[in-house]
PDB file of C-alpha atoms and ligand atoms in Angstrom:
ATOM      1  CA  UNK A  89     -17.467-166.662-188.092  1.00  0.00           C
ATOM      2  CA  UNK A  90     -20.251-164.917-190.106  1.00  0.00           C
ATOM      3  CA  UNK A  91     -23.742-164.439-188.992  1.00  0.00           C
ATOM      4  CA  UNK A  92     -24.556-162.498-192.018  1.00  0.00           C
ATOM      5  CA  UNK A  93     -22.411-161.308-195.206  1.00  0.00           C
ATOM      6  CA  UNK A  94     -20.505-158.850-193.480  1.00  0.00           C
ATOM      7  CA  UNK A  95     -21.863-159.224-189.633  1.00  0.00           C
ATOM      8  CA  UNK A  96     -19.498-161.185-187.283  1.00  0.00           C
ATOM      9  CA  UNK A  97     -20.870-163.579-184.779  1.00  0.00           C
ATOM     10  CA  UNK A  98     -21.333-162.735-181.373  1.00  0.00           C
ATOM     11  CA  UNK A  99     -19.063-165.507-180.629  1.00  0.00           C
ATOM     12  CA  UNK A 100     -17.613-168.663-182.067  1.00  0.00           C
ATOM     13  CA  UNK A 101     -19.953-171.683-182.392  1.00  0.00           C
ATOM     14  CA  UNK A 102     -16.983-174.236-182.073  1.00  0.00           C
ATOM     15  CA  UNK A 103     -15.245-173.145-179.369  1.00  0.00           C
ATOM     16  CA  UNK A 104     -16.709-170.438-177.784  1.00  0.00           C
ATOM     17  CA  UNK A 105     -14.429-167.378-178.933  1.00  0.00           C
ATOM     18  CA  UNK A 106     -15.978-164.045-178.715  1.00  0.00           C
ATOM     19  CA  UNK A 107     -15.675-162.270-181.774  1.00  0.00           C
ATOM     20  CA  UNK A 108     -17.534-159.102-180.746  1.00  0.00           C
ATOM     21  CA  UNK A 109     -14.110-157.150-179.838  1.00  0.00           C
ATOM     22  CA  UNK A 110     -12.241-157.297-183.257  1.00  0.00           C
ATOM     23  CA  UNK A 111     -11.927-153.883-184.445  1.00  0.00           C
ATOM     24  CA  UNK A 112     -11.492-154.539-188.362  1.00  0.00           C
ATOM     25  CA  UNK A 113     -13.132-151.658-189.129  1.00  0.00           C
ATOM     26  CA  UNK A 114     -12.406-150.269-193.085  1.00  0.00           C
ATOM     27  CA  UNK A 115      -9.221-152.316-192.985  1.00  0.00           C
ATOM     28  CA  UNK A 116     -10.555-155.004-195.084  1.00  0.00           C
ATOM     29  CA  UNK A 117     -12.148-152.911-198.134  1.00  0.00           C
ATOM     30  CA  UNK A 118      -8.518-151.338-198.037  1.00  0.00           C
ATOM     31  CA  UNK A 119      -6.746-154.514-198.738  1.00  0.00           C
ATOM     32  CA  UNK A 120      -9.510-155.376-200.969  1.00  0.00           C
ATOM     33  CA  UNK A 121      -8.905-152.172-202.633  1.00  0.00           C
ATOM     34  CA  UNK A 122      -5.463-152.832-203.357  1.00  0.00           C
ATOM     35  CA  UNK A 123      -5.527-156.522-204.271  1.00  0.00           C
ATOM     36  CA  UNK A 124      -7.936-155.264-206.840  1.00  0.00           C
ATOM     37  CA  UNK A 125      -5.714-152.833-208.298  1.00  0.00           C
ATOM     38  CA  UNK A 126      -3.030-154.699-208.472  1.00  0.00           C
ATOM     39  CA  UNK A 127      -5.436-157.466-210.122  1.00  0.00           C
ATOM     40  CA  UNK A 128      -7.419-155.407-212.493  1.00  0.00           C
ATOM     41  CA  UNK A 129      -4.664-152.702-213.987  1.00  0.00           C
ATOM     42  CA  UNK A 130      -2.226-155.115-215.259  1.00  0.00           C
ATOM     43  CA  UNK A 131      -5.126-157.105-216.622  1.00  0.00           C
ATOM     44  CA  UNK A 132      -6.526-154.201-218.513  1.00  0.00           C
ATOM     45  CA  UNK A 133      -3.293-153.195-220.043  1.00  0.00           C
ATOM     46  CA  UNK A 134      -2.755-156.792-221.183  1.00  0.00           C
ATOM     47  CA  UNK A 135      -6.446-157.253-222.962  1.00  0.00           C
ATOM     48  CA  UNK A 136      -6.075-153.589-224.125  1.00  0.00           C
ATOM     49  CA  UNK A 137      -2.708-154.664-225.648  1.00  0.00           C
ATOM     50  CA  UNK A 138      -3.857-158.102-226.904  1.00  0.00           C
ATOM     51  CA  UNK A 139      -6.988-157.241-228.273  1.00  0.00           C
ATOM     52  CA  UNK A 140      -9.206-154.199-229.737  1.00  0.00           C
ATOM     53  CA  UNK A 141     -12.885-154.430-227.556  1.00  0.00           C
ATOM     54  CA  UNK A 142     -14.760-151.218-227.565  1.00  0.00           C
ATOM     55  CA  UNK A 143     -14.746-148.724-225.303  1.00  0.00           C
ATOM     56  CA  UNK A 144     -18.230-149.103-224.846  1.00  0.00           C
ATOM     57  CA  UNK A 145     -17.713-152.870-223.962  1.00  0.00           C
ATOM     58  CA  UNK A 146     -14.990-151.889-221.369  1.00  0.00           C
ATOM     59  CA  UNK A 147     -17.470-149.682-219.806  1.00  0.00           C
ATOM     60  CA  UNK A 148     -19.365-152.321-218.989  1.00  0.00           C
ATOM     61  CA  UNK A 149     -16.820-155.300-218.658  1.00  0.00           C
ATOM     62  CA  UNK A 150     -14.143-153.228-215.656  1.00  0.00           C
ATOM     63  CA  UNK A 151     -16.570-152.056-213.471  1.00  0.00           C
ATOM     64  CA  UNK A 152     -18.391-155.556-213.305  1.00  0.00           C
ATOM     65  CA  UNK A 153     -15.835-157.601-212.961  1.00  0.00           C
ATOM     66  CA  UNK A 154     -14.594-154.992-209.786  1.00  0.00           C
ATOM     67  CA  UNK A 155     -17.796-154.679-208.107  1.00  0.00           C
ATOM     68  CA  UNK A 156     -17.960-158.973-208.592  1.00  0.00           C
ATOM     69  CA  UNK A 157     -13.983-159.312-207.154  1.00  0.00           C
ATOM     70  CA  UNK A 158     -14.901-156.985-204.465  1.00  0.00           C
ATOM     71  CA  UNK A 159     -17.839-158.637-203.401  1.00  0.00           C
ATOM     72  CA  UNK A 160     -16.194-162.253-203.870  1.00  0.00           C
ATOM     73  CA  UNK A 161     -13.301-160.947-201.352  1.00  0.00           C
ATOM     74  CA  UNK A 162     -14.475-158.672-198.388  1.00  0.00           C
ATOM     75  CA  UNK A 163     -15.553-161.631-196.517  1.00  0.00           C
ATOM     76  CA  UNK A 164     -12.204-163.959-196.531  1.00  0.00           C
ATOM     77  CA  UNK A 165     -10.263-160.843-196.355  1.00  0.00           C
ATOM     78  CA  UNK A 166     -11.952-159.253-193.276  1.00  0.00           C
ATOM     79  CA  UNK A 167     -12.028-162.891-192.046  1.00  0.00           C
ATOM     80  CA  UNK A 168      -8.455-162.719-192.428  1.00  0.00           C
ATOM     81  CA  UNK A 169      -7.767-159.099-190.180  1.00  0.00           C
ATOM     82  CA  UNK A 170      -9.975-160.552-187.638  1.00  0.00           C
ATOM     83  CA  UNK A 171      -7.881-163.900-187.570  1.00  0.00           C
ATOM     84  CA  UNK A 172      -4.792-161.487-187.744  1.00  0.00           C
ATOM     85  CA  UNK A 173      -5.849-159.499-184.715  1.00  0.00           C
ATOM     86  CA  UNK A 174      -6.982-162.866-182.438  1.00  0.00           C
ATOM     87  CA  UNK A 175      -3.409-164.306-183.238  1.00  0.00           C
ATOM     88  CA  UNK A 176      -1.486-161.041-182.169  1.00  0.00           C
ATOM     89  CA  UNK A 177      -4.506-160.836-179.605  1.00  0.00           C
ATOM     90  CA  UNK A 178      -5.245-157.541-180.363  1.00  0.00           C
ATOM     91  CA  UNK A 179      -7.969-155.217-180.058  1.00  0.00           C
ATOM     92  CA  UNK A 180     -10.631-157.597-178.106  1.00  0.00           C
ATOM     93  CA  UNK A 181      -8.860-160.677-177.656  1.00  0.00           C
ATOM     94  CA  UNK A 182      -6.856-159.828-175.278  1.00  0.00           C
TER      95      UNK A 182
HETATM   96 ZN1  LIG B 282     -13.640-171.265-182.731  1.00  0.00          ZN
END
């Protein structure tokens, strides 16, 4: 479905599909955004509440572990819309 990381392919190289009329847009890094909220804030709390690391540390240890999530999910998750939108034909799959 991917030509590059984020780039769609101009169509389908199984069946034929055009992909070039999805309209995903920001959609993805949205839910992205707000699976990793709901991921990394009750996480925090918990290791803040379990153990003692330094603030320091947590500078370092949030913000890399987000930026790693987020880059580990934009693709299945825009993947997803995309499927979303061809099975309720929408935007270019009419
Ligand atoms: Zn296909």
């Amino acid at each position: 479905m991917f030509a590059r990381f984020l780039k769609t392919a101009s169509a389908c190289p199984h069946c034929g599909q055009s992909l070039d009329g999805h309209q995903a847009d920001d959609f993805p890094a949205y839910i992205v955004i707000l699976l990793l909220g709901h991921i990394l804030l009750p996480l925090m709390i918990e290791v803040n509440a379990a153990f003692a690391i330094p603030m320091g540390w947590q500078a370092v240890i949030w913000p890399t572990l987000a930026i790693l999530l987020a880059a580990a999910l934009i693709q299945p998750v825009k993947g997803g819309v995309i499927a979303f939108q061809w099975s309720r034909r929408m935007a270019g799959f009419r």
